Amino acid sequence: MNKLEIHSTEQSRNALEAETARLADLISIHTTKDGSYGSEQISGLYFNRFSQIEKAEYTHTMYWPTVGIAAQGKKVIQAGNEHYEYGGSTIFVAPVAIPVMMKTIVASPTDPFLGVGIYLNPQRIAELVPKVYPQGLPKVTERRPGYMMPGDLAFVHAVARLVECLASPNDSELLAPLIVDEIFIRLLRSPIGVFVAETVFVESNVQRVSKAIHWLQEHFAEPLKIPELADMVHLSQSSFREHFKAITSMSPLQYQKALRLQEARRLMLSDRMDAITACRMVGYISDSQFSRDYSRFFGSPPSRDMNRWRQHMNS
């Protein structure tokens, strides 16, 4: 690499760092306290702020189809057997809804983790895919539940402009939808764009698995019948299992179990429901099986987990 190329690379890196820092400042304006914040003015836009490192506890949550940027700080995301380090202007994309474990590993009160995300809009993306891929989608052989992409100046700049729209109601109404389209187009044109495009491509295996995921989210308390679910999405049982595991990094049963256990924990925390009632509400028949699965998933049995969380919230 000659001196001119090195200088150009340094300029690009400095420009990306400056734009990422500007994006972090914009996020900070809309996140005065730790937590997740959805925007009321711009549909699908949300922010995350966390000012402490989580030394031991992973947060179990559902990662909806999203493209996000970590503008400051760093998190670890685990989906099935896949691990991702999310920070330093890195772009993270989850094409389908996946249960994940997350932990903040770089943050402080003065320099909190600051992230911004945009939920993927399947209807809008479906309209854009033929324009970005007029010759059809290239063949994909290896899929994962999530994808990381290095920070891109144009992409970060587009997201910053979207956040800036929050300062003006007219901009939020008139300009924000155009910028969201720009973000989706830039995502579709990126090296991982085809994985997003697959989710809306009619009769693709990814779209079929996405339909099964949606069914599981709506009916997770019901008994899981693989033959019926595979038939519903027009796949053989073996193909269904294979594609589901490739796309989500877990089996359909593991996916359903994660949905059940996360909902049971929410019911016990938010609604103060007892463990036996929550167990029944999410579809478990056996109390002992529920307790074993809960302990393996969250690290401790329901009663101990609830006591720890309530002590933490009251401290």
mmCIF file of C-alpha atoms in Angstrom:
data_model
loop_
_atom_site.group_PDB
_atom_site.id
_atom_site.type_symbol
_atom_site.label_atom_id
_atom_site.label_comp_id
_atom_site.label_asym_id
_atom_site.label_seq_id
_atom_site.Cartn_x
_atom_site.Cartn_y
_atom_site.Cartn_z
ATOM 1 C CA MET A 1 0.000 0.000 0.000
ATOM 2 C CA ASN A 2 1.507 3.356 -1.051
ATOM 3 C CA LYS A 3 1.415 6.613 0.943
ATOM 4 C CA LEU A 4 -1.609 7.938 -0.959
ATOM 5 C CA GLU A 5 -3.602 4.780 -0.248
ATOM 6 C CA ILE A 6 -2.580 4.855 3.428
ATOM 7 C CA HIS A 7 -3.634 8.507 3.693
ATOM 8 C CA SER A 8 -6.962 7.743 2.029
ATOM 9 C CA THR A 9 -7.565 4.804 4.379
ATOM 10 C CA GLU A 10 -6.784 6.953 7.418
ATOM 11 C CA GLN A 11 -9.126 9.667 6.182
ATOM 12 C CA SER A 12 -11.925 7.135 5.710
ATOM 13 C CA ARG A 13 -11.340 5.664 9.175
ATOM 14 C CA ASN A 14 -11.277 9.112 10.791
ATOM 15 C CA ALA A 15 -14.459 10.131 8.965
ATOM 16 C CA LEU A 16 -16.227 6.955 10.144
ATOM 17 C CA GLU A 17 -15.094 7.507 13.738
ATOM 18 C CA ALA A 18 -16.284 11.127 13.652
ATOM 19 C CA GLU A 19 -19.683 10.206 12.211
ATOM 20 C CA THR A 20 -20.090 7.362 14.703
ATOM 21 C CA ALA A 21 -19.292 9.779 17.547
ATOM 22 C CA ARG A 22 -21.894 12.191 16.169
ATOM 23 C CA LEU A 23 -24.434 9.365 16.062
ATOM 24 C CA ALA A 24 -23.612 8.501 19.687
ATOM 25 C CA ASP A 25 -24.274 12.123 20.680
ATOM 26 C CA LEU A 26 -27.643 12.011 18.906
ATOM 27 C CA ILE A 27 -28.580 8.750 20.634
ATOM 28 C CA SER A 28 -27.574 10.220 23.993
ATOM 29 C CA ILE A 29 -30.070 13.076 23.530
ATOM 30 C CA HIS A 30 -32.924 10.554 23.340
ATOM 31 C CA THR A 31 -31.701 8.185 26.100
ATOM 32 C CA THR A 32 -31.285 10.046 29.380
ATOM 33 C CA LYS A 33 -31.545 6.839 31.449
ATOM 34 C CA ASP A 34 -30.540 3.210 30.967
ATOM 35 C CA GLY A 35 -32.956 1.059 29.025
ATOM 36 C CA SER A 36 -34.511 0.578 25.600
ATOM 37 C CA TYR A 37 -36.563 3.310 23.986
ATOM 38 C CA GLY A 38 -38.874 3.013 21.002
ATOM 39 C CA SER A 39 -39.530 6.155 18.978
ATOM 40 C CA GLU A 40 -43.111 7.392 18.806
ATOM 41 C CA GLN A 41 -42.387 9.730 15.876
ATOM 42 C CA ILE A 42 -40.562 7.276 13.589
ATOM 43 C CA SER A 43 -42.014 3.774 13.355
ATOM 44 C CA GLY A 44 -39.480 0.982 13.829
ATOM 45 C CA LEU A 45 -36.706 3.155 15.304
ATOM 46 C CA TYR A 46 -35.386 2.364 18.792
ATOM 47 C CA PHE A 47 -32.431 3.180 21.066
ATOM 48 C CA ASN A 48 -30.470 1.328 23.771
ATOM 49 C CA ARG A 49 -28.429 2.823 26.596
ATOM 50 C CA PHE A 50 -26.564 0.868 29.302
ATOM 51 C CA SER A 51 -24.044 2.485 31.649
ATOM 52 C CA GLN A 52 -22.741 -0.560 33.535
ATOM 53 C CA ILE A 53 -20.805 -3.671 32.600
ATOM 54 C CA GLU A 54 -22.774 -6.869 33.268
ATOM 55 C CA LYS A 55 -20.092 -9.031 34.861
ATOM 56 C CA ALA A 56 -21.999 -12.303 35.153
ATOM 57 C CA GLU A 57 -25.655 -12.090 34.143
ATOM 58 C CA TYR A 58 -26.738 -12.440 30.516
ATOM 59 C CA THR A 59 -29.988 -10.766 29.536
ATOM 60 C CA HIS A 60 -32.339 -13.161 27.769
ATOM 61 C CA THR A 61 -34.504 -11.456 25.193
ATOM 62 C CA MET A 62 -36.032 -11.737 21.744
ATOM 63 C CA TYR A 63 -34.134 -10.097 18.920
ATOM 64 C CA TRP A 64 -36.683 -9.146 16.291
ATOM 65 C CA PRO A 65 -35.683 -8.757 12.610
ATOM 66 C CA THR A 66 -33.438 -5.733 12.947
ATOM 67 C CA VAL A 67 -30.455 -3.806 11.653
ATOM 68 C CA GLY A 68 -28.544 -2.002 14.391
ATOM 69 C CA ILE A 69 -25.385 -0.022 15.067
ATOM 70 C CA ALA A 70 -23.391 0.081 18.296
ATOM 71 C CA ALA A 71 -22.259 3.706 18.275
ATOM 72 C CA GLN A 72 -20.467 3.519 21.636
ATOM 73 C CA GLY A 73 -19.451 0.707 23.987
ATOM 74 C CA LYS A 74 -19.689 -3.010 23.294
ATOM 75 C CA LYS A 75 -22.040 -5.938 23.845
ATOM 76 C CA VAL A 76 -21.772 -9.678 23.393
ATOM 77 C CA ILE A 77 -24.715 -11.363 21.684
ATOM 78 C CA GLN A 78 -25.224 -15.121 21.748
ATOM 79 C CA ALA A 79 -27.760 -16.772 19.448
ATOM 80 C CA GLY A 80 -27.756 -20.532 19.734
ATOM 81 C CA ASN A 81 -24.098 -21.517 19.312
ATOM 82 C CA GLU A 82 -23.154 -18.280 17.564
ATOM 83 C CA HIS A 83 -21.344 -15.462 19.405
ATOM 84 C CA TYR A 84 -21.035 -11.869 18.212
ATOM 85 C CA GLU A 85 -19.135 -8.875 19.603
ATOM 86 C CA TYR A 86 -21.190 -5.795 18.857
ATOM 87 C CA GLY A 87 -19.374 -2.469 19.133
ATOM 88 C CA GLY A 88 -17.148 0.125 17.483
ATOM 89 C CA SER A 89 -19.669 1.204 14.793
ATOM 90 C CA THR A 90 -20.260 -2.466 13.938
ATOM 91 C CA ILE A 91 -23.512 -3.193 12.112
ATOM 92 C CA PHE A 92 -25.483 -6.216 13.337
ATOM 93 C CA VAL A 93 -28.349 -7.732 11.372
ATOM 94 C CA ALA A 94 -30.854 -10.365 12.482
ATOM 95 C CA PRO A 95 -32.932 -11.297 9.395
ATOM 96 C CA VAL A 96 -35.417 -13.384 11.429
ATOM 97 C CA ALA A 97 -36.643 -13.255 15.021
ATOM 98 C CA ILE A 98 -34.248 -15.125 17.329
ATOM 99 C CA PRO A 99 -34.036 -15.693 21.088
ATOM 100 C CA VAL A 100 -30.680 -14.337 22.259
ATOM 101 C CA MET A 101 -28.559 -13.752 25.340
ATOM 102 C CA MET A 102 -26.851 -10.364 25.581
ATOM 103 C CA LYS A 103 -24.306 -8.842 27.947
ATOM 104 C CA THR A 104 -22.749 -5.378 28.045
ATOM 105 C CA ILE A 105 -18.964 -5.726 28.256
ATOM 106 C CA VAL A 106 -17.763 -2.150 27.578
ATOM 107 C CA ALA A 107 -19.671 0.704 29.237
ATOM 108 C CA SER A 108 -19.445 3.237 32.065
ATOM 109 C CA PRO A 109 -21.601 6.061 33.479
ATOM 110 C CA THR A 110 -19.527 8.603 31.538
ATOM 111 C CA ASP A 111 -19.296 6.507 28.341
ATOM 112 C CA PRO A 112 -22.370 4.261 28.252
ATOM 113 C CA PHE A 113 -23.193 1.691 25.631
ATOM 114 C CA LEU A 114 -25.283 3.529 23.031
ATOM 115 C CA GLY A 115 -27.025 1.656 20.239
ATOM 116 C CA VAL A 116 -29.652 2.374 17.633
ATOM 117 C CA GLY A 117 -31.743 -0.075 15.641
ATOM 118 C CA ILE A 118 -34.363 -0.162 12.922
ATOM 119 C CA TYR A 119 -36.829 -3.030 12.703
ATOM 120 C CA LEU A 120 -36.854 -4.600 9.263
ATOM 121 C CA ASN A 121 -40.124 -3.891 7.449
ATOM 122 C CA PRO A 122 -40.856 -6.980 5.298
ATOM 123 C CA GLN A 123 -43.445 -5.221 3.137
ATOM 124 C CA ARG A 124 -41.122 -2.343 2.286
ATOM 125 C CA ILE A 125 -38.116 -4.606 1.786
ATOM 126 C CA ALA A 126 -40.185 -6.817 -0.545
ATOM 127 C CA GLU A 127 -40.825 -3.768 -2.731
ATOM 128 C CA LEU A 128 -37.128 -2.853 -2.797
ATOM 129 C CA VAL A 129 -35.653 -6.311 -3.445
ATOM 130 C CA PRO A 130 -36.547 -6.451 -7.184
ATOM 131 C CA LYS A 131 -34.884 -3.067 -7.678
ATOM 132 C CA VAL A 132 -31.681 -4.094 -5.920
ATOM 133 C CA TYR A 133 -31.633 -7.627 -7.385
ATOM 134 C CA PRO A 134 -33.239 -7.241 -10.845
ATOM 135 C CA GLN A 135 -31.613 -10.507 -12.014
ATOM 136 C CA GLY A 136 -32.775 -12.458 -8.978
ATOM 137 C CA LEU A 137 -30.962 -13.413 -5.780
ATOM 138 C CA PRO A 138 -27.513 -15.003 -5.871
ATOM 139 C CA LYS A 139 -27.281 -18.495 -4.417
ATOM 140 C CA VAL A 140 -26.633 -18.716 -0.685
ATOM 141 C CA THR A 141 -25.042 -21.810 0.829
ATOM 142 C CA GLU A 142 -24.290 -20.877 4.466
ATOM 143 C CA ARG A 143 -26.663 -19.058 6.782
ATOM 144 C CA ARG A 144 -26.487 -17.880 10.381
ATOM 145 C CA PRO A 145 -28.994 -16.385 12.838
ATOM 146 C CA GLY A 146 -27.150 -13.054 12.805
ATOM 147 C CA TYR A 147 -24.591 -11.242 10.666
ATOM 148 C CA MET A 148 -21.903 -8.703 11.517
ATOM 149 C CA MET A 149 -20.640 -6.061 9.128
ATOM 150 C CA PRO A 150 -17.854 -3.490 9.669
ATOM 151 C CA GLY A 151 -18.989 0.095 10.086
ATOM 152 C CA ASP A 152 -19.778 1.828 6.809
ATOM 153 C CA LEU A 153 -19.619 5.632 6.616
ATOM 154 C CA ALA A 154 -22.576 6.060 4.259
ATOM 155 C CA PHE A 155 -24.698 3.681 6.317
ATOM 156 C CA VAL A 156 -23.837 5.345 9.649
ATOM 157 C CA HIS A 157 -24.482 8.762 8.088
ATOM 158 C CA ALA A 158 -27.924 7.651 6.878
ATOM 159 C CA VAL A 159 -28.836 6.383 10.358
ATOM 160 C CA ALA A 160 -27.608 9.655 11.914
ATOM 161 C CA ARG A 161 -29.778 11.637 9.497
ATOM 162 C CA LEU A 162 -32.757 9.468 10.452
ATOM 163 C CA VAL A 163 -32.213 10.204 14.151
ATOM 164 C CA GLU A 164 -31.860 13.918 13.346
ATOM 165 C CA CYS A 165 -35.388 13.831 11.923
ATOM 166 C CA LEU A 166 -36.700 13.485 15.489
ATOM 167 C CA ALA A 167 -35.912 17.180 16.012
ATOM 168 C CA SER A 168 -38.661 18.186 13.571
ATOM 169 C CA PRO A 169 -42.185 16.735 13.288
ATOM 170 C CA ASN A 170 -42.231 17.593 9.582
ATOM 171 C CA ASP A 171 -38.948 15.791 9.004
ATOM 172 C CA SER A 172 -40.181 12.751 10.950
ATOM 173 C CA GLU A 173 -43.284 12.605 8.779
ATOM 174 C CA LEU A 174 -41.866 13.499 5.355
ATOM 175 C CA LEU A 175 -38.144 12.710 5.294
ATOM 176 C CA ALA A 176 -37.824 9.782 7.711
ATOM 177 C CA PRO A 177 -39.631 7.249 5.446
ATOM 178 C CA LEU A 178 -37.274 8.167 2.585
ATOM 179 C CA ILE A 179 -34.204 7.745 4.784
ATOM 180 C CA VAL A 180 -35.488 4.382 6.082
ATOM 181 C CA ASP A 181 -35.787 3.270 2.443
ATOM 182 C CA GLU A 182 -32.209 4.446 1.865
ATOM 183 C CA ILE A 183 -31.040 2.423 4.878
ATOM 184 C CA PHE A 184 -32.832 -0.692 3.628
ATOM 185 C CA ILE A 185 -31.365 -0.224 0.139
ATOM 186 C CA ARG A 186 -27.847 0.187 1.529
ATOM 187 C CA LEU A 187 -28.406 -2.924 3.636
ATOM 188 C CA LEU A 188 -29.664 -4.929 0.648
ATOM 189 C CA ARG A 189 -26.658 -3.801 -1.408
ATOM 190 C CA SER A 190 -24.207 -4.798 1.336
ATOM 191 C CA PRO A 191 -22.370 -8.153 1.512
ATOM 192 C CA ILE A 192 -25.083 -9.478 3.857
ATOM 193 C CA GLY A 193 -28.018 -8.006 1.937
ATOM 194 C CA VAL A 194 -28.957 -11.262 0.266
ATOM 195 C CA PHE A 195 -29.678 -12.832 3.669
ATOM 196 C CA VAL A 196 -32.221 -10.085 4.342
ATOM 197 C CA ALA A 197 -33.663 -10.306 0.826
ATOM 198 C CA GLU A 198 -34.232 -14.047 1.252
ATOM 199 C CA THR A 199 -36.705 -13.443 4.088
ATOM 200 C CA VAL A 200 -39.189 -11.773 1.731
ATOM 201 C CA PHE A 201 -38.445 -13.747 -1.442
ATOM 202 C CA VAL A 202 -41.563 -15.739 -2.277
ATOM 203 C CA GLU A 203 -41.221 -19.473 -1.537
ATOM 204 C CA SER A 204 -37.579 -19.262 -0.473
ATOM 205 C CA ASN A 205 -36.657 -21.679 2.300
ATOM 206 C CA VAL A 206 -35.826 -18.728 4.551
ATOM 207 C CA GLN A 207 -39.272 -17.237 4.044
ATOM 208 C CA ARG A 208 -40.824 -20.630 4.791
ATOM 209 C CA VAL A 209 -38.872 -20.880 8.037
ATOM 210 C CA SER A 210 -39.870 -17.280 8.822
ATOM 211 C CA LYS A 211 -43.523 -18.320 8.505
ATOM 212 C CA ALA A 212 -42.891 -21.203 10.897
ATOM 213 C CA ILE A 213 -41.175 -18.839 13.344
ATOM 214 C CA HIS A 214 -44.173 -16.508 13.229
ATOM 215 C CA TRP A 215 -46.483 -19.455 13.945
ATOM 216 C CA LEU A 216 -44.349 -20.526 16.904
ATOM 217 C CA GLN A 217 -44.422 -17.012 18.322
ATOM 218 C CA GLU A 218 -48.211 -16.982 18.166
ATOM 219 C CA HIS A 219 -48.741 -20.578 19.372
ATOM 220 C CA PHE A 220 -45.726 -21.409 21.560
ATOM 221 C CA ALA A 221 -47.966 -22.731 24.372
ATOM 222 C CA GLU A 222 -49.417 -25.389 22.078
ATOM 223 C CA PRO A 223 -47.824 -28.834 21.562
ATOM 224 C CA LEU A 224 -45.175 -28.759 18.840
ATOM 225 C CA LYS A 225 -46.009 -31.077 15.949
ATOM 226 C CA ILE A 226 -43.138 -31.018 13.477
ATOM 227 C CA PRO A 227 -44.992 -32.909 10.698
ATOM 228 C CA GLU A 228 -47.841 -30.388 10.716
ATOM 229 C CA LEU A 229 -45.531 -27.380 10.914
ATOM 230 C CA ALA A 230 -43.329 -28.683 8.083
ATOM 231 C CA ASP A 231 -46.399 -29.378 5.974
ATOM 232 C CA MET A 232 -47.726 -25.883 6.651
ATOM 233 C CA VAL A 233 -44.604 -24.311 5.114
ATOM 234 C CA HIS A 234 -44.358 -26.899 2.298
ATOM 235 C CA LEU A 235 -41.130 -28.583 3.367
ATOM 236 C CA SER A 236 -40.293 -32.174 4.185
ATOM 237 C CA GLN A 237 -39.632 -32.815 7.867
ATOM 238 C CA SER A 238 -35.911 -33.356 7.301
ATOM 239 C CA SER A 239 -35.573 -30.195 5.161
ATOM 240 C CA PHE A 240 -37.583 -28.188 7.656
ATOM 241 C CA ARG A 241 -35.367 -29.236 10.558
ATOM 242 C CA GLU A 242 -32.212 -28.622 8.536
ATOM 243 C CA HIS A 243 -33.193 -25.143 7.340
ATOM 244 C CA PHE A 244 -34.612 -24.115 10.729
ATOM 245 C CA LYS A 245 -31.338 -25.051 12.471
ATOM 246 C CA ALA A 246 -29.234 -23.282 9.822
ATOM 247 C CA ILE A 247 -31.258 -20.064 10.037
ATOM 248 C CA THR A 248 -31.797 -19.839 13.812
ATOM 249 C CA SER A 249 -28.885 -21.947 15.176
ATOM 250 C CA MET A 250 -31.384 -24.019 17.165
ATOM 251 C CA SER A 251 -33.944 -26.738 16.592
ATOM 252 C CA PRO A 252 -37.689 -25.936 16.462
ATOM 253 C CA LEU A 253 -38.073 -27.523 19.907
ATOM 254 C CA GLN A 254 -35.237 -25.430 21.358
ATOM 255 C CA TYR A 255 -36.753 -22.322 19.793
ATOM 256 C CA GLN A 256 -40.191 -23.066 21.266
ATOM 257 C CA LYS A 257 -38.618 -23.783 24.664
ATOM 258 C CA ALA A 258 -36.818 -20.421 24.629
ATOM 259 C CA LEU A 259 -40.085 -18.637 23.829
ATOM 260 C CA ARG A 260 -41.912 -20.468 26.618
ATOM 261 C CA LEU A 261 -39.269 -19.843 29.266
ATOM 262 C CA GLN A 262 -38.819 -16.160 28.411
ATOM 263 C CA GLU A 263 -42.583 -15.628 28.599
ATOM 264 C CA ALA A 264 -42.797 -17.535 31.901
ATOM 265 C CA ARG A 265 -40.099 -15.319 33.377
ATOM 266 C CA ARG A 266 -41.905 -12.203 32.148
ATOM 267 C CA LEU A 267 -45.178 -13.380 33.712
ATOM 268 C CA MET A 268 -43.488 -14.001 37.059
ATOM 269 C CA LEU A 269 -41.586 -10.708 37.036
ATOM 270 C CA SER A 270 -44.126 -8.324 35.517
ATOM 271 C CA ASP A 271 -47.411 -9.923 36.619
ATOM 272 C CA ARG A 272 -46.029 -11.478 39.853
ATOM 273 C CA MET A 273 -47.477 -14.806 38.761
ATOM 274 C CA ASP A 274 -46.438 -17.890 40.712
ATOM 275 C CA ALA A 275 -44.227 -20.470 38.990
ATOM 276 C CA ILE A 276 -46.883 -23.191 38.694
ATOM 277 C CA THR A 277 -49.402 -20.854 37.037
ATOM 278 C CA ALA A 278 -46.741 -19.441 34.698
ATOM 279 C CA CYS A 279 -45.643 -22.984 33.878
ATOM 280 C CA ARG A 280 -49.187 -23.877 32.773
ATOM 281 C CA MET A 281 -49.708 -20.590 30.921
ATOM 282 C CA VAL A 282 -46.741 -21.209 28.614
ATOM 283 C CA GLY A 283 -47.680 -24.799 27.830
ATOM 284 C CA TYR A 284 -45.765 -26.983 30.290
ATOM 285 C CA ILE A 285 -47.588 -29.991 31.753
ATOM 286 C CA SER A 286 -44.858 -31.127 34.157
ATOM 287 C CA ASP A 287 -43.775 -28.761 36.959
ATOM 288 C CA SER A 288 -40.494 -30.644 37.418
ATOM 289 C CA GLN A 289 -39.686 -30.448 33.684
ATOM 290 C CA PHE A 290 -40.404 -26.723 33.739
ATOM 291 C CA SER A 291 -38.080 -26.248 36.722
ATOM 292 C CA ARG A 292 -35.284 -28.268 35.064
ATOM 293 C CA ASP A 293 -35.580 -26.398 31.759
ATOM 294 C CA TYR A 294 -35.772 -23.048 33.568
ATOM 295 C CA SER A 295 -32.657 -23.817 35.602
ATOM 296 C CA ARG A 296 -30.676 -24.848 32.530
ATOM 297 C CA PHE A 297 -31.818 -21.786 30.576
ATOM 298 C CA PHE A 298 -31.514 -19.056 33.232
ATOM 299 C CA GLY A 299 -28.963 -20.627 35.580
ATOM 300 C CA SER A 300 -31.185 -21.100 38.639
ATOM 301 C CA PRO A 301 -34.672 -22.467 39.458
ATOM 302 C CA PRO A 302 -37.711 -20.122 39.207
ATOM 303 C CA SER A 303 -38.051 -19.283 42.907
ATOM 304 C CA ARG A 304 -34.360 -18.428 43.366
ATOM 305 C CA ASP A 305 -34.280 -16.484 40.090
ATOM 306 C CA MET A 306 -37.331 -14.411 41.102
ATOM 307 C CA ASN A 307 -35.913 -13.647 44.548
ATOM 308 C CA ARG A 308 -32.629 -12.488 43.037
ATOM 309 C CA TRP A 309 -34.340 -10.262 40.454
ATOM 310 C CA ARG A 310 -36.718 -8.695 42.985
ATOM 311 C CA GLN A 311 -33.858 -8.002 45.389
ATOM 312 C CA HIS A 312 -31.967 -6.397 42.513
ATOM 313 C CA MET A 313 -34.947 -4.211 41.533
ATOM 314 C CA ASN A 314 -35.543 -3.134 45.144
ATOM 315 C CA SER A 315 -31.893 -2.344 45.864
#
